[in-house]
Amino acid sequence: MRFILHILLLCILTATTYGQDDPPPAVSIGDPAPALRVRAWLKGAPIQQFEKGRVYVLEFWATWCAPCRAAMPHLSELARAYNGKATFVGIDIYEEKTMSLEKIKHFVDSIGSRMDYNAAADDSNFMAAEWLDSTREKGIPKTFVVNADGRLAWIGHPKDLEPILPQIVNNKWDIQAALAQKNLQRRLDFEDEDDNFELAVFKPNSARPNAPDRPDSMLLAIAKFVEKEPGLKYAPSMAYNTFTALLKTDTNRAYTYAKEVMASSYFGEPSVQSIIWPIEVNADKLTIPAMIYRLGAEAYQVYIGQFPYPELVNIPNMYHHIADFYWRAGDRSKAIEAEEKAIDTLKKRKGSAKDLTAYESQLRQYRDR
């Protein structure tokens, strides 16, 4: 199973510390909000411009985006709860050229109260360019909050909006602190990715299949990166490379470091996928102690809890992998328990018959051995 290590983060407000290849965005938190220009209003009263003294929540979505659809009921709850205090607007962007305005309108009408707020369609990619591209935000769903002064107060995933909105509505939001956090987030994310490329020289890959694996040299290079920027110690790529190298050189240190990763908070969540994936990749290549497999199973449990919309991901398969980790750790009862959970979850979801057969076969093996 592959995990996408995508966490954006960090830079210090008081200094311009972006790398030469990572210039600051054209529009940031604290700046006046970009203009509101849409092709058509699909639901609710048209809004010509942002009015001073009023808070606006703009949610960017698309008909093809499953997480966007999953976020709509909760956004609708917030829209009703803040009726009269904040105006919610869903902006449809990134549609295929074959998706007509009539089809988008039909989609909005078909979901009814699940999208209980204003909705509009982008005007020739204007909103996508002026809001997402100019702020260098990636992917949808994406939420922007415009405060009563007409400035961008917050940008993030809709799952994180609930504790933020009352602070903005009640004028208690520290917009400068929010900017500093966003900048810090962006810088560390850039450095984590950049350093990951530099570390590639210490390991074989598709471009260098015959290159020697040099985990000791990698650990020395990582130590220099972290000494220069301590905030990178538990960043996703850095954590992945550190844990992988330690698995190959010192499993006791690997275990200790993995525990540290799980206890850390890299902008809200530990980088547990950086622990899970190296264990899976090396399970049949290295001698991995039982304690690390058990920790990997625990990391998987944390990882499952990180998904805002678990119905959109293959949770049964994750429990299937948890069962394998416990089995390799010599914990037969927990392996059976996890495999049973994989089967029960798959049945409730009416999932793949092929997967069900494989999981049931694996469960029989756990029980019979």
XYZ file of C-alpha atoms in Angstrom:
369
model
C 0.000 0.000 0.000
C 1.309 3.394 -0.904
C 0.792 6.413 1.264
C 0.938 9.933 -0.099
C 3.169 11.941 2.182
C 1.577 15.285 1.702
C 1.680 17.691 4.634
C 2.197 21.369 3.867
C 3.896 23.583 6.495
C 6.069 26.420 8.011
C 8.163 29.780 7.858
C 8.921 32.566 10.340
C 6.859 35.749 9.917
C 9.586 38.215 10.834
C 12.080 37.032 8.257
C 11.913 36.287 4.560
C 13.317 32.786 4.719
C 11.904 31.159 1.613
C 14.352 29.277 -0.554
C 15.213 30.682 -3.959
C 13.001 28.072 -5.568
C 10.145 28.687 -3.154
C 9.060 32.334 -3.470
C 6.239 33.554 -1.219
C 2.701 33.408 -2.603
C 1.196 36.472 -4.250
C -1.648 36.498 -1.721
C -1.361 35.461 1.920
C -3.355 35.437 5.134
C -3.889 39.053 6.221
C -4.069 40.380 2.658
C -7.286 41.797 1.192
C -9.398 38.950 -0.146
C -9.305 38.483 -3.917
C -12.353 39.512 -5.901
C -15.492 37.383 -6.077
C -16.389 36.716 -9.714
C -18.484 33.750 -10.807
C -20.039 32.488 -13.994
C -23.420 31.812 -12.442
C -25.129 31.451 -9.083
C -26.437 27.925 -8.671
C -28.104 28.266 -5.282
C -28.958 31.084 -2.888
C -28.962 34.836 -3.333
C -26.217 36.231 -5.609
C -23.379 38.045 -3.836
C -21.847 40.898 -5.786
C -18.960 41.667 -3.424
C -17.755 41.174 0.131
C -19.410 43.579 2.540
C -17.395 45.079 5.360
C -18.570 43.923 8.762
C -19.534 40.463 7.500
C -17.625 37.171 7.565
C -17.568 34.942 4.480
C -16.635 31.270 4.208
C -15.693 30.203 0.678
C -15.516 26.481 0.017
C -13.917 25.323 -3.246
C -15.260 22.038 -4.597
C -16.023 20.019 -7.735
C -18.690 17.497 -8.664
C -16.064 14.762 -9.157
C -14.391 15.383 -5.768
C -15.530 12.769 -3.227
C -13.959 14.528 -0.192
C -15.726 17.722 -1.289
C -19.061 15.938 -1.297
C -18.300 14.335 2.062
C -17.555 17.751 3.596
C -20.830 19.334 2.494
C -23.166 18.081 5.284
C -20.875 19.380 8.026
C -20.422 22.691 6.218
C -24.202 22.904 5.970
C -24.488 22.414 9.737
C -22.025 25.254 10.283
C -23.823 27.461 7.773
C -27.079 26.995 9.686
C -25.382 27.515 13.052
C -23.789 30.790 11.881
C -26.766 32.077 9.924
C -26.682 35.858 10.178
C -23.061 35.843 11.368
C -21.231 34.281 8.407
C -22.153 33.701 4.774
C -21.137 30.356 3.282
C -20.448 30.062 -0.446
C -19.490 26.926 -2.350
C -17.459 27.703 -5.488
C -17.376 24.963 -8.115
C -13.976 24.799 -9.865
C -11.746 22.429 -11.849
C -14.594 20.818 -13.790
C -14.029 18.884 -17.000
C -14.806 20.811 -20.189
C -17.633 18.377 -20.870
C -19.320 19.340 -17.579
C -21.919 21.908 -18.582
C -23.370 24.546 -16.309
C -26.704 22.726 -16.521
C -25.119 19.513 -15.241
C -23.451 21.336 -12.360
C -26.767 22.969 -11.473
C -28.481 19.574 -11.597
C -25.859 18.168 -9.224
C -26.434 20.992 -6.736
C -30.202 20.539 -6.939
C -29.918 16.769 -6.542
C -28.066 16.895 -3.206
C -30.576 19.304 -1.687
C -30.026 20.113 1.978
C -26.673 18.320 2.051
C -25.423 21.577 0.518
C -27.440 24.054 2.539
C -25.615 27.220 1.549
C -24.975 29.453 -1.467
C -23.297 27.900 -4.480
C -21.758 29.293 -7.648
C -19.698 28.148 -10.625
C -16.264 29.571 -11.464
C -15.927 32.076 -14.275
C -13.307 30.856 -16.762
C -10.991 29.662 -13.993
C -10.909 33.141 -12.404
C -11.641 31.969 -8.845
C -9.219 29.038 -9.053
C -6.438 31.333 -10.259
C -7.100 34.273 -7.939
C -7.722 32.224 -4.812
C -5.942 28.854 -4.969
C -3.139 29.613 -7.417
C -2.287 33.030 -5.987
C -2.084 31.623 -2.438
C -0.283 28.502 -3.700
C -2.800 26.228 -2.053
C -3.055 22.711 -3.413
C -6.070 20.527 -3.910
C -9.720 20.602 -2.985
C -11.746 20.745 -0.835
C -10.211 23.994 0.325
C -11.770 26.584 2.624
C -11.025 30.311 2.821
C -12.442 32.582 5.510
C -12.736 36.322 4.841
C -13.025 38.363 8.030
C -15.188 41.410 8.715
C -12.400 43.675 7.434
C -12.409 41.941 4.061
C -9.085 40.185 4.647
C -8.115 36.532 4.336
C -8.157 35.243 7.898
C -7.731 31.497 7.455
C -7.070 28.896 4.734
C -7.362 25.161 5.295
C -9.295 21.939 5.046
C -13.012 22.172 5.891
C -12.563 19.507 8.586
C -10.516 22.029 10.587
C -12.934 24.954 10.248
C -15.189 24.415 13.269
C -12.842 25.602 16.064
C -11.527 28.465 13.906
C -14.766 30.103 12.781
C -16.078 31.333 16.171
C -12.773 33.109 16.817
C -13.017 34.940 13.507
C -16.705 35.768 13.907
C -16.106 37.106 17.432
C -13.052 39.102 16.318
C -10.708 37.095 18.565
C -8.639 35.551 15.796
C -4.922 36.406 15.755
C -4.409 36.906 12.047
C -0.668 37.596 12.397
C -0.134 34.353 14.292
C -2.139 32.522 11.617
C 0.099 34.008 8.927
C 3.239 33.021 10.812
C 1.954 29.451 11.173
C 1.036 29.216 7.495
C 4.430 30.563 6.436
C 6.256 28.221 8.775
C 4.203 25.332 7.451
C 5.042 26.213 3.873
C 8.773 26.570 4.517
C 9.197 23.296 6.387
C 7.210 21.434 3.783
C 9.449 22.816 1.050
C 12.629 21.978 2.966
C 11.377 18.472 3.777
C 10.768 17.765 0.102
C 14.017 19.427 -0.995
C 16.124 17.482 1.526
C 14.384 14.269 0.487
C 15.775 14.717 -3.031
C 19.266 15.245 -1.644
C 19.021 12.062 0.419
C 18.255 10.018 -2.705
C 22.015 9.624 -3.361
C 22.260 7.321 -0.343
C 19.775 4.706 -1.547
C 18.894 2.693 -4.648
C 15.834 3.781 -6.616
C 14.291 3.305 -10.038
C 16.804 5.736 -11.559
C 19.783 4.174 -9.715
C 18.853 0.477 -9.198
C 22.462 -0.649 -8.784
C 23.522 2.125 -6.432
C 24.735 0.989 -2.990
C 22.415 1.405 -0.027
C 24.167 3.684 2.486
C 21.907 4.078 5.529
C 24.767 5.214 7.824
C 25.660 8.030 5.444
C 22.000 8.953 5.197
C 21.718 9.251 8.975
C 24.752 11.557 9.062
C 23.208 13.752 6.361
C 19.871 13.816 8.192
C 21.598 14.864 11.405
C 23.064 17.886 9.588
C 19.672 18.830 8.127
C 17.974 18.573 11.523
C 20.758 20.457 13.281
C 20.219 23.307 10.823
C 16.425 23.117 11.096
C 15.140 21.198 14.163
C 11.563 21.504 12.929
C 12.334 18.891 10.278
C 13.052 16.067 12.741
C 9.559 14.559 12.502
C 8.525 15.950 9.102
C 7.031 13.275 6.816
C 9.908 12.651 4.393
C 12.571 13.155 7.042
C 10.800 10.742 9.369
C 10.441 8.181 6.591
C 14.132 8.341 5.683
C 15.307 8.341 9.298
C 13.186 5.378 10.325
C 14.083 3.409 7.187
C 17.803 3.954 7.753
C 17.527 2.995 11.422
C 15.651 -0.200 10.553
C 18.713 -1.187 8.542
C 21.315 -0.188 11.124
C 19.945 -0.218 14.685
C 16.475 -1.574 15.407
C 16.535 -0.380 19.023
C 17.118 3.180 17.866
C 14.500 2.648 15.170
C 11.950 1.690 17.813
C 12.816 4.673 20.013
C 12.607 7.082 17.082
C 9.282 5.624 15.923
C 7.876 6.144 19.414
C 9.030 9.761 19.237
C 7.334 10.248 15.878
C 4.073 8.879 17.224
C 4.275 11.166 20.262
C 5.078 14.219 18.137
C 2.682 16.592 16.415
C 3.727 17.769 13.010
C 1.207 20.589 12.565
C -1.587 18.795 14.296
C -0.862 15.155 13.544
C 2.077 12.739 13.921
C 3.661 11.485 10.700
C 2.624 7.904 11.397
C 2.529 6.945 7.721
C 6.298 7.456 7.764
C 6.489 4.563 10.222
C 3.970 2.273 8.539
C 5.354 2.346 4.999
C 9.004 1.434 5.815
C 7.796 -1.551 7.843
C 5.649 -2.786 4.959
C 8.400 -2.253 2.385
C 11.025 -4.075 4.442
C 8.927 -6.769 6.117
C 10.304 -9.511 3.864
C 13.740 -7.948 3.426
C 14.910 -7.245 6.964
C 14.717 -8.929 10.341
C 12.311 -6.619 12.141
C 11.715 -7.146 15.875
C 8.263 -7.917 17.224
C 8.184 -4.637 19.161
C 8.421 -2.658 15.925
C 5.653 -4.656 14.255
C 3.432 -3.990 17.276
C 4.268 -0.309 17.097
C 3.501 -0.363 13.390
C 0.062 -1.795 14.134
C -0.531 0.978 16.661
C 0.613 3.547 14.090
C -1.926 2.107 11.645
C -4.686 2.635 14.212
C -3.640 6.272 14.594
C -3.487 6.635 10.810
C -7.045 5.364 10.434
C -8.194 7.992 12.907
C -6.565 10.775 10.881
C -8.956 10.444 7.944
C -11.733 13.061 8.119
C -13.927 10.943 5.838
C -13.037 7.283 6.519
C -15.800 6.082 4.214
C -13.681 7.264 1.279
C -10.610 5.146 2.032
C -9.960 1.414 2.174
C -10.233 0.907 5.928
C -10.785 -2.894 5.607
C -7.436 -3.235 3.854
C -5.757 -1.247 6.610
C -7.098 -3.632 9.262
C -5.887 -6.480 7.060
C -2.384 -4.996 7.249
C -2.705 -4.445 10.988
C -3.482 -8.138 11.338
C -0.335 -8.986 9.373
C 1.776 -6.760 11.623
C 0.398 -8.381 14.755
C 0.951 -11.849 13.299
C 4.564 -11.029 12.497
C 4.889 -9.729 16.075
C 3.739 -13.127 17.352
C 0.456 -11.800 18.719
C -2.025 -14.342 17.357
C -5.092 -13.074 19.237
C -4.689 -9.486 18.046
C -4.010 -10.664 14.500
C -7.286 -12.597 14.556
C -9.115 -9.616 16.061
C -7.802 -7.229 13.394
C -8.582 -9.622 10.536
C -12.119 -10.074 11.870
C -12.493 -6.312 11.916
C -11.276 -6.126 8.317
C -13.925 -8.675 7.315
C -16.729 -7.037 9.296
C -15.925 -3.599 7.904
C -15.718 -4.940 4.357
C -19.096 -6.656 4.691
C -20.742 -3.516 6.051
C -19.412 -1.611 3.073
C -20.447 -4.374 0.677
C -16.920 -4.383 -0.644
C -14.973 -6.574 -3.044
C -15.839 -10.277 -3.024
C -12.237 -10.993 -3.998
C -10.949 -9.118 -0.946
C -13.462 -10.863 1.289
C -12.268 -14.268 0.103
C -8.633 -13.273 0.732
C -9.362 -11.914 4.212
C -11.395 -14.950 5.235
C -8.643 -17.248 3.988
C -6.087 -15.304 6.003
C -8.292 -15.466 9.104
C -8.530 -19.259 8.807
C -4.755 -19.476 8.650
C -4.413 -17.357 11.791
C -6.919 -19.529 13.617
C -5.472 -22.840 12.449
C -1.827 -22.157 13.208
